[in-house]
Amino acid sequence: MSNKSIKAIKGTFDILPSETPLWTHIEEVSRKTFEQYGFEEMRTPVFEATELFVRSIGEVTDIVQKEMYTFTDPGERSLTLRPEGTAPVVRAYLEHRIHVNQPFVKYYYIGPMFRRERPQAGRTRQFHQVGVEAIGSDSPGVDVETIALAYRLFVQLGIDDVSIRLNSVGCKPCKENYSGLLRKFLKPRISELCNDCKQRIDRNVFRVLDCKETACRKVVAEAPSILDSLCKPCSEHFDEVCKLLENIDVPVNIDPRLVRGLDYYTRTVFELNHSALGAKDAVGAGGRYDNLIEEMGGPAKPAIGFAIGLERTIMILKKKGADKVSSDKDKVYLISLGQYAFELNFKLLEKLRRCGINASMDPEPRSTKAQMRAADRIGAAIAIIRGDREIEEGVVMLRDMRKGNEDTIRKDNVIDKLLEKLQGEN
RNA sequence: GUGGGUGUAGCUCAGUUGGUUAGAGCAUCUGACUGUGGCUCAGAGGGUCGGGGGUUCGAAUCCCCUCACUCACCCCA
């Protein structure tokens, strides 16, 4: 390929018509499932003030430090393409003062996110997420509803073998206590840890728990559990979450080593994993963020949410061979033998479309064979064939492309006959 | 940011120790079938062999540089 041609930029990709039905299917299933659970759609801009993400995600996180698409607009404002969906929703929630008359709200969003990472399987620079945020309650029931929804969504998509990891990182004091304990535990064993983890002890201790190096895992296996460091309210909250989850048969594995990358998480955190994805196998994740809204200058409103990655969901569906979605409405193809027939068909084409029938025809009257092939290729249910013979008799021929039989009918009855046939099949 | 791998037709890929007009399958178009798709058969179109430089009588093949893509690590969904 010539390197002069303009190509989609690294980490982005086109979704061609052969793939769009799968994407719209996932979006439709998501919308339907979210609305069953009482969530409403929120749409926010794809770019925001940079400050929004710096404050919410956390200044020292990798996302903010090196992965954001940040630019200065001609008005000298620093803007950033959203790297995740929670902060914008929270911003909109506060900006419209929704808490004033709606103490508890449930939102969902669907759309592209942007992070400048090195692309690889299941990770692109423009990627797509669907997610939810439930704002205004710290009831364990909301945690459970949210986790159940995440699980349900995958089941609805035909993925019933996700595994769910669940943990609680506690409230702020719990987190601080535990990070102290963990440091105290790790410092004497620092020589046993990998180089990355040696630095993590000071920068972000929790991440040591997540390390995949076997040496680190060995050390971590004996580390104190965060669940033992929770304060009484956090501990009771977590127990209640676990109990309720059991009641409704959502399978979770409690994993005291589960931590999240974003700073704002508190208490319940969870991750949905699938074996088809390999080492980094998260397809969805979320958790509580009880302090974020207050930290963003709003009222003290506890909240919880999650997001799932669509590219990864599609990877799973493809590996399962479940990525073929049923085709839409039946189509009709008009075949013209000769110029005059072509003109008559062109008139009929528009009439059919006005009746709500999906109809198309060749842009020019080619050979019968070529037009038949075209009809076959688009998967037409019915071909309307018209040539000099039919014109002379005032009829058209309807060919059922699946059965292979043909009917000759009067041209004035075409639409009624078509509607009848198409309806009979659907 | 780090480390591997791969670049030949729209797609998937062959291409021998360097050898002259660069191949196959799929896809597309045309025909066999002068008005009928899927199957079969025949034919056609489609390539600056990623780019640049070097070695050589001769380079897709060997050397150097470069670009792109890809997988993994880091981190995240």
XYZ file of C-alpha atoms (C1' of nucleotides) in Angstrom:
503
model
C 0.000 0.000 0.000
C 1.201 3.465 -0.784
C 2.033 5.336 2.342
C 0.607 8.475 0.785
C -2.988 7.290 1.037
C -4.964 8.538 3.988
C -5.877 5.818 6.422
C -7.854 5.548 9.618
C -5.543 6.650 12.390
C -3.864 4.128 14.618
C -6.168 2.572 17.124
C -9.347 3.505 15.284
C -11.312 1.381 12.890
C -14.258 1.469 10.540
C -17.309 -0.604 11.206
C -18.350 -1.774 7.753
C -21.901 -2.787 6.819
C -21.007 -6.431 7.304
C -20.370 -5.662 10.969
C -22.926 -2.996 11.837
C -25.799 -5.420 12.490
C -23.754 -6.956 15.299
C -23.045 -3.557 16.825
C -26.626 -2.362 16.616
C -27.770 -5.658 18.041
C -25.566 -5.213 21.090
C -26.725 -1.649 21.491
C -30.361 -2.638 21.232
C -30.017 -5.476 23.738
C -28.219 -3.099 26.092
C -30.900 -0.421 25.841
C -33.650 -2.941 26.347
C -31.989 -4.535 29.351
C -31.109 -1.232 30.983
C -34.652 0.009 30.609
C -36.009 -3.190 32.116
C -33.957 -2.333 35.163
C -35.279 1.219 35.208
C -32.281 3.064 33.800
C -32.720 6.020 31.444
C -30.381 7.097 28.681
C -28.073 10.054 29.178
C -26.025 11.455 26.301
C -23.105 13.721 27.031
C -20.558 15.368 24.698
C -17.510 13.394 23.633
C -15.245 16.161 24.885
C -15.147 17.969 28.176
C -12.976 20.354 30.146
C -9.733 18.538 30.937
C -10.109 19.439 34.577
C -13.171 17.212 34.877
C -11.152 14.066 34.280
C -8.092 15.167 36.211
C -10.211 15.714 39.287
C -12.445 12.674 39.011
C -10.156 9.935 37.730
C -7.168 11.054 39.774
C -4.062 12.966 38.853
C -1.629 10.122 39.396
C -3.466 7.510 37.338
C -2.017 6.345 34.045
C -5.155 7.412 32.230
C -4.702 11.033 33.200
C -0.941 11.070 33.081
C -0.368 9.619 29.668
C -3.456 8.355 27.933
C -5.758 11.310 27.442
C -6.381 13.075 24.155
C -6.005 16.594 25.429
C -5.827 19.670 23.246
C -6.175 23.403 23.505
C -8.979 24.891 21.483
C -8.692 28.282 19.780
C -10.274 29.852 22.868
C -7.288 28.665 24.926
C -9.298 26.132 26.928
C -7.838 22.743 27.635
C -10.271 20.104 26.398
C -10.115 16.315 26.510
C -11.854 13.560 24.600
C -13.623 11.563 27.276
C -11.602 8.544 28.435
C -14.548 7.121 30.383
C -18.225 7.716 30.973
C -18.751 8.266 34.679
C -17.250 11.737 35.047
C -19.328 13.289 32.247
C -22.530 11.831 33.670
C -21.675 13.167 37.103
C -20.883 16.545 35.582
C -24.244 16.654 33.791
C -26.005 15.510 36.948
C -24.528 18.407 38.891
C -24.823 20.971 36.125
C -28.561 20.382 35.797
C -29.010 20.243 39.592
C -30.838 16.998 39.233
C -30.386 16.098 42.900
C -32.670 19.001 43.876
C -35.857 17.258 42.907
C -34.735 13.731 42.061
C -33.054 12.147 45.083
C -32.258 8.903 43.262
C -31.626 8.524 39.538
C -30.464 5.757 37.262
C -28.778 6.528 33.950
C -27.130 4.624 31.160
C -24.936 5.701 28.291
C -23.612 4.208 25.079
C -20.793 5.634 23.076
C -17.162 6.037 22.124
C -14.355 6.719 24.606
C -10.766 7.686 23.869
C -7.482 6.643 25.390
C -4.092 6.876 23.775
C -2.764 3.420 24.573
C -0.823 1.027 22.379
C -3.513 -0.816 20.465
C -3.808 -4.569 20.744
C -6.501 -7.210 20.709
C -9.613 -5.826 22.404
C -8.019 -2.468 22.987
C -8.301 0.456 20.621
C -7.793 4.184 21.021
C -11.352 4.983 20.181
C -13.293 2.273 21.919
C -16.909 1.835 22.840
C -18.602 1.360 26.140
C -22.062 0.945 27.480
C -22.422 1.754 31.132
C -24.765 2.735 33.905
C -24.679 5.041 36.913
C -27.121 4.892 39.836
C -26.800 8.070 41.862
C -28.265 8.926 45.241
C -28.317 5.815 47.385
C -25.813 3.771 49.342
C -28.210 0.920 49.872
C -26.632 -2.501 49.268
C -29.701 -3.252 47.202
C -28.523 -0.789 44.585
C -25.132 -2.478 44.417
C -26.836 -5.783 43.891
C -29.231 -4.442 41.298
C -26.299 -2.997 39.395
C -24.238 -6.170 39.508
C -27.252 -8.235 38.561
C -27.861 -5.924 35.620
C -24.288 -6.304 34.390
C -24.606 -10.062 34.605
C -28.032 -10.044 32.991
C -26.771 -7.979 30.096
C -24.207 -10.605 29.191
C -26.732 -13.372 29.510
C -29.070 -11.489 27.186
C -26.238 -11.167 24.702
C -25.714 -14.906 24.750
C -22.701 -14.875 27.060
C -23.712 -16.867 30.101
C -20.219 -17.806 31.222
C -18.789 -14.541 32.491
C -17.314 -14.792 35.923
C -17.782 -11.999 38.394
C -15.137 -10.981 40.899
C -16.374 -9.006 43.854
C -14.624 -7.113 46.600
C -14.976 -4.140 48.867
C -12.241 -1.542 49.170
C -14.074 0.245 51.949
C -14.569 3.914 52.562
C -11.741 6.424 52.581
C -10.513 5.686 56.127
C -10.654 1.949 55.397
C -8.587 2.439 52.260
C -6.028 4.509 54.119
C -5.752 2.054 56.990
C -5.333 -0.819 54.652
C -2.748 0.815 52.452
C -0.709 1.436 55.578
C -1.023 -2.182 56.641
C -0.179 -3.418 53.196
C 2.914 -1.261 52.950
C 4.048 -2.481 56.325
C 3.605 -6.041 55.108
C 5.325 -5.552 51.758
C 8.312 -3.399 52.721
C 10.253 -6.250 54.391
C 9.623 -8.433 51.341
C 10.411 -5.818 48.754
C 13.291 -7.835 47.355
C 10.907 -10.588 46.350
C 8.760 -8.292 44.234
C 9.097 -7.427 40.561
C 10.541 -4.074 39.586
C 7.157 -2.569 38.815
C 5.801 -3.569 42.192
C 8.777 -2.144 44.014
C 7.660 1.232 42.741
C 3.992 0.534 43.262
C 4.497 0.232 47.016
C 4.860 3.975 47.206
C 2.873 5.093 44.201
C -0.162 2.830 44.316
C 0.120 -0.098 46.737
C -3.183 -1.666 45.788
C -1.902 -2.483 42.357
C 0.632 -4.897 43.844
C -2.334 -7.101 44.696
C -3.188 -7.207 41.029
C 0.267 -8.084 39.689
C 0.520 -11.198 37.563
C 4.183 -11.965 38.281
C 4.351 -15.305 40.037
C 6.812 -13.989 42.592
C 4.521 -11.124 43.498
C 1.533 -13.410 43.632
C 3.329 -15.606 46.097
C 4.009 -12.659 48.373
C 0.527 -11.266 47.965
C -1.077 -14.579 48.834
C 0.050 -14.098 52.404
C -0.777 -10.408 52.585
C -3.531 -9.209 54.878
C -6.957 -9.057 53.273
C -8.646 -5.730 52.860
C -11.855 -7.341 54.000
C -10.323 -7.633 57.472
C -9.570 -3.924 57.500
C -13.057 -2.682 56.791
C -14.796 -0.527 59.357
C -18.040 -1.816 60.784
C -20.424 0.000 58.420
C -18.402 -0.986 55.360
C -18.176 -4.545 56.537
C -21.909 -4.762 57.133
C -22.585 -3.177 53.794
C -20.450 -5.764 52.039
C -22.042 -8.656 53.929
C -25.448 -7.453 52.899
C -24.382 -7.183 49.247
C -23.129 -10.749 49.314
C -26.256 -12.014 50.971
C -28.601 -10.334 48.535
C -26.600 -11.579 45.569
C -26.987 -15.116 46.806
C -30.733 -14.623 47.118
C -31.087 -13.766 43.467
C -28.659 -16.355 42.115
C -26.026 -14.138 40.635
C -22.781 -16.116 40.824
C -19.884 -14.086 42.203
C -16.442 -14.945 43.477
C -15.217 -12.863 46.347
C -11.674 -11.795 45.644
C -9.991 -9.653 48.291
C -7.213 -8.849 45.825
C -9.494 -7.162 43.308
C -8.674 -3.481 43.012
C -9.624 -0.850 40.489
C -7.490 1.551 38.549
C -9.501 4.682 39.069
C -9.091 6.610 42.293
C -12.714 7.354 42.989
C -13.896 3.854 43.851
C -15.105 3.072 47.367
C -16.702 0.052 48.989
C -18.106 -2.381 46.435
C -15.950 -3.045 43.394
C -16.482 -5.746 40.817
C -15.174 -6.991 37.544
C -16.619 -9.252 34.879
C -14.162 -11.569 33.230
C -14.273 -13.997 30.378
C -11.813 -16.729 29.522
C -11.913 -15.923 25.795
C -9.974 -12.722 26.410
C -6.671 -14.053 27.720
C -4.515 -12.574 30.441
C -6.252 -9.235 30.706
C -9.691 -10.704 30.708
C -11.953 -7.939 31.999
C -14.926 -7.261 29.786
C -16.710 -5.032 32.256
C -16.071 -3.458 35.613
C -17.478 -1.038 38.073
C -18.032 -0.108 41.640
C -19.185 2.460 44.142
C -17.951 6.001 44.178
C -19.565 7.439 47.260
C -17.335 10.504 47.545
C -16.922 11.554 43.951
C -19.977 13.749 43.612
C -19.170 15.678 46.737
C -15.558 16.017 45.636
C -16.782 17.445 42.351
C -18.484 20.209 44.266
C -21.909 18.635 44.622
C -23.955 17.311 47.498
C -22.890 14.171 49.355
C -24.479 11.642 47.048
C -23.340 8.027 47.061
C -23.357 6.317 43.682
C -22.413 3.166 41.831
C -21.898 2.246 38.221
C -20.197 -0.009 35.745
C -19.119 -0.039 32.133
C -18.567 -2.814 29.660
C -16.248 -2.745 26.686
C -17.982 -3.412 23.404
C -14.888 -4.419 21.457
C -14.175 -7.076 24.058
C -17.772 -8.186 24.153
C -17.624 -8.676 20.400
C -14.390 -10.649 20.750
C -16.181 -13.018 23.077
C -19.181 -13.329 20.796
C -16.903 -14.105 17.870
C -14.992 -16.748 19.774
C -18.263 -18.340 20.737
C -19.447 -18.185 17.135
C -22.416 -16.166 18.359
C -21.722 -13.094 16.288
C -24.235 -13.792 13.538
C -27.330 -11.772 14.212
C -30.573 -12.500 12.449
C -31.166 -10.450 9.339
C -33.703 -7.693 9.289
C -36.755 -7.210 7.140
C -37.327 -9.172 3.943
C -36.229 -7.445 0.784
C -37.611 -7.219 -2.714
C -35.479 -6.853 -5.840
C -36.817 -5.498 -9.130
C -35.437 -7.008 -12.306
C -35.845 -5.189 -15.590
C -35.455 -6.756 -19.010
C -35.041 -3.843 -21.342
C -35.083 -0.094 -21.043
C -38.869 0.304 -20.950
C -39.244 -2.261 -18.191
C -36.472 -0.479 -16.326
C -38.432 2.763 -16.402
C -41.657 1.114 -15.250
C -39.791 -0.687 -12.460
C -38.183 2.507 -11.378
C -41.639 3.980 -10.838
C -42.787 0.870 -9.004
C -39.651 0.919 -6.830
C -40.582 4.232 -5.285
C -44.176 3.086 -4.728
C -43.001 -0.009 -2.886
C -40.762 2.038 -0.667
C -43.607 4.377 0.194
C -45.517 1.302 1.334
C -42.715 0.429 3.708
C -41.254 -2.385 1.641
C -37.464 -2.705 1.464
C -36.914 -2.661 -2.264
C -34.004 -2.080 -4.582
C -32.909 -2.651 -8.156
C -29.879 -2.466 -10.378
C -28.763 1.036 -11.283
C -28.977 -0.003 -14.930
C -30.715 -2.850 -16.784
C -27.971 -5.440 -17.104
C -28.405 -9.026 -18.164
C -31.101 -11.030 -16.438
C -28.472 -13.255 -14.942
C -26.527 -10.361 -13.513
C -29.648 -8.898 -11.958
C -30.687 -12.242 -10.528
C -27.294 -12.635 -8.969
C -27.590 -9.200 -7.449
C -30.980 -10.153 -6.024
C -29.471 -13.283 -4.577
C -26.535 -11.479 -3.089
C -28.592 -9.023 -1.076
C -30.702 -11.926 0.135
C -33.929 -10.760 -1.492
C -36.999 -12.767 -0.542
C -38.835 -11.897 -3.722
C -37.752 -10.796 -7.192
C -40.127 -8.857 -9.384
C -39.334 -9.657 -12.988
C -40.668 -7.566 -15.838
C -39.856 -7.650 -19.557
C -41.646 -7.031 -22.844
C -43.901 -10.081 -22.417
C -45.194 -8.933 -19.062
C -45.596 -5.360 -20.201
C -47.701 -6.486 -23.140
C -50.012 -8.453 -20.874
C -50.089 -5.866 -18.090
C -48.574 -8.250 -15.537
C -45.377 -8.766 -13.580
C -43.739 -11.943 -12.432
C -43.059 -12.544 -8.737
C -40.315 -15.015 -8.067
C -39.971 -16.436 -4.593
C -36.193 -16.541 -4.249
C -36.209 -19.119 -1.504
C -38.674 -21.594 -2.923
C -37.826 -20.870 -6.535
C -41.426 -20.722 -7.827
C -42.997 -17.902 -9.810
C -46.412 -16.289 -10.020
C -47.708 -14.027 -12.743
C -49.952 -11.338 -11.346
C -51.666 -8.253 -12.692
C -49.487 -5.225 -12.250
C -52.133 -3.332 -10.297
C -52.147 -6.009 -7.620
C -48.402 -6.081 -7.038
C -48.348 -4.132 -3.833
C -51.217 -6.013 -2.191
C -49.720 -9.315 -3.203
C -46.282 -8.363 -1.946
C -47.543 -7.146 1.394
C -49.489 -10.355 1.789
C -46.501 -12.537 0.924
C -44.022 -10.669 3.068
C -46.336 -10.604 6.017
C -47.026 -14.298 5.724
C -43.353 -15.011 6.156
C -42.613 -12.710 9.055
C 7.061 3.785 27.079
C 9.236 -1.777 26.510
C 9.741 -6.445 23.787
C 8.440 -9.966 19.798
C 6.116 -10.996 14.927
C 4.389 -9.750 9.992
C 4.187 -6.747 5.251
C 3.114 -10.260 -2.227
C -4.282 -8.959 -5.957
C -10.396 -6.602 -2.493
C -9.562 -11.136 1.251
C -6.532 -15.685 2.809
C -1.899 -17.015 1.371
C 2.102 -19.841 -2.100
C 6.594 -18.169 -4.369
C 12.579 -23.603 -4.379
C 20.040 -22.438 -3.436
C 18.549 -14.892 -6.322
C 16.894 -16.398 -12.861
C 13.916 -13.334 -17.019
C 6.041 -12.496 -18.711
C 4.871 -12.738 -9.940
C 0.975 -17.390 -8.855
C -3.369 -20.084 -6.356
C -8.037 -20.182 -3.767
C -12.069 -17.039 -2.457
C -14.513 -12.558 -4.162
C -15.863 -9.420 -8.631
C -17.256 -9.128 -13.893
C -18.420 -11.761 -18.623
C -19.914 -16.127 -21.128
C -21.647 -21.388 -21.595
C -27.711 -20.738 -20.598
C -29.791 -14.900 -26.984
C -35.630 -13.912 -20.201
C -33.938 -16.435 -14.432
C -29.819 -16.577 -8.636
C -27.326 -20.484 -5.560
C -24.089 -25.705 -8.439
C -20.533 -26.605 -12.496
C -17.144 -25.126 -16.341
C -14.434 -21.415 -19.293
C -12.450 -16.644 -19.629
C -11.390 -11.550 -18.008
C -10.111 -7.490 -14.916
C -7.317 -6.513 -10.681
C -0.104 -5.983 -8.094
C 4.527 0.493 -8.104
C 5.825 -7.685 -4.130
C 4.882 -1.518 2.209
C 8.690 2.589 0.894
C 13.892 4.138 0.009
C 18.846 2.803 -0.761
C 22.649 -1.023 -1.557
C 24.932 -5.821 -3.536
C 24.369 -8.311 -8.473
C 24.443 -9.425 -15.417
C 19.726 -10.193 -12.789
C 16.201 -9.046 -6.317
C 9.490 -10.551 -3.998
C 14.006 -13.478 -2.486
C 20.383 -11.163 0.215
C 22.109 -6.474 3.260
C 20.997 -1.531 5.522
C 17.486 2.201 6.718
C 12.492 3.542 7.155
C 7.186 3.203 7.436
C 2.885 0.547 8.490
C 0.271 -3.215 10.775
C -0.051 -6.831 14.594
C 0.634 -9.555 19.346
C 2.306 -9.217 24.239
C 4.017 -6.154 28.566
C 2.641 -1.608 31.336
C -2.345 0.159 32.240
C -7.390 -0.195 31.429
C -13.419 -1.838 29.767
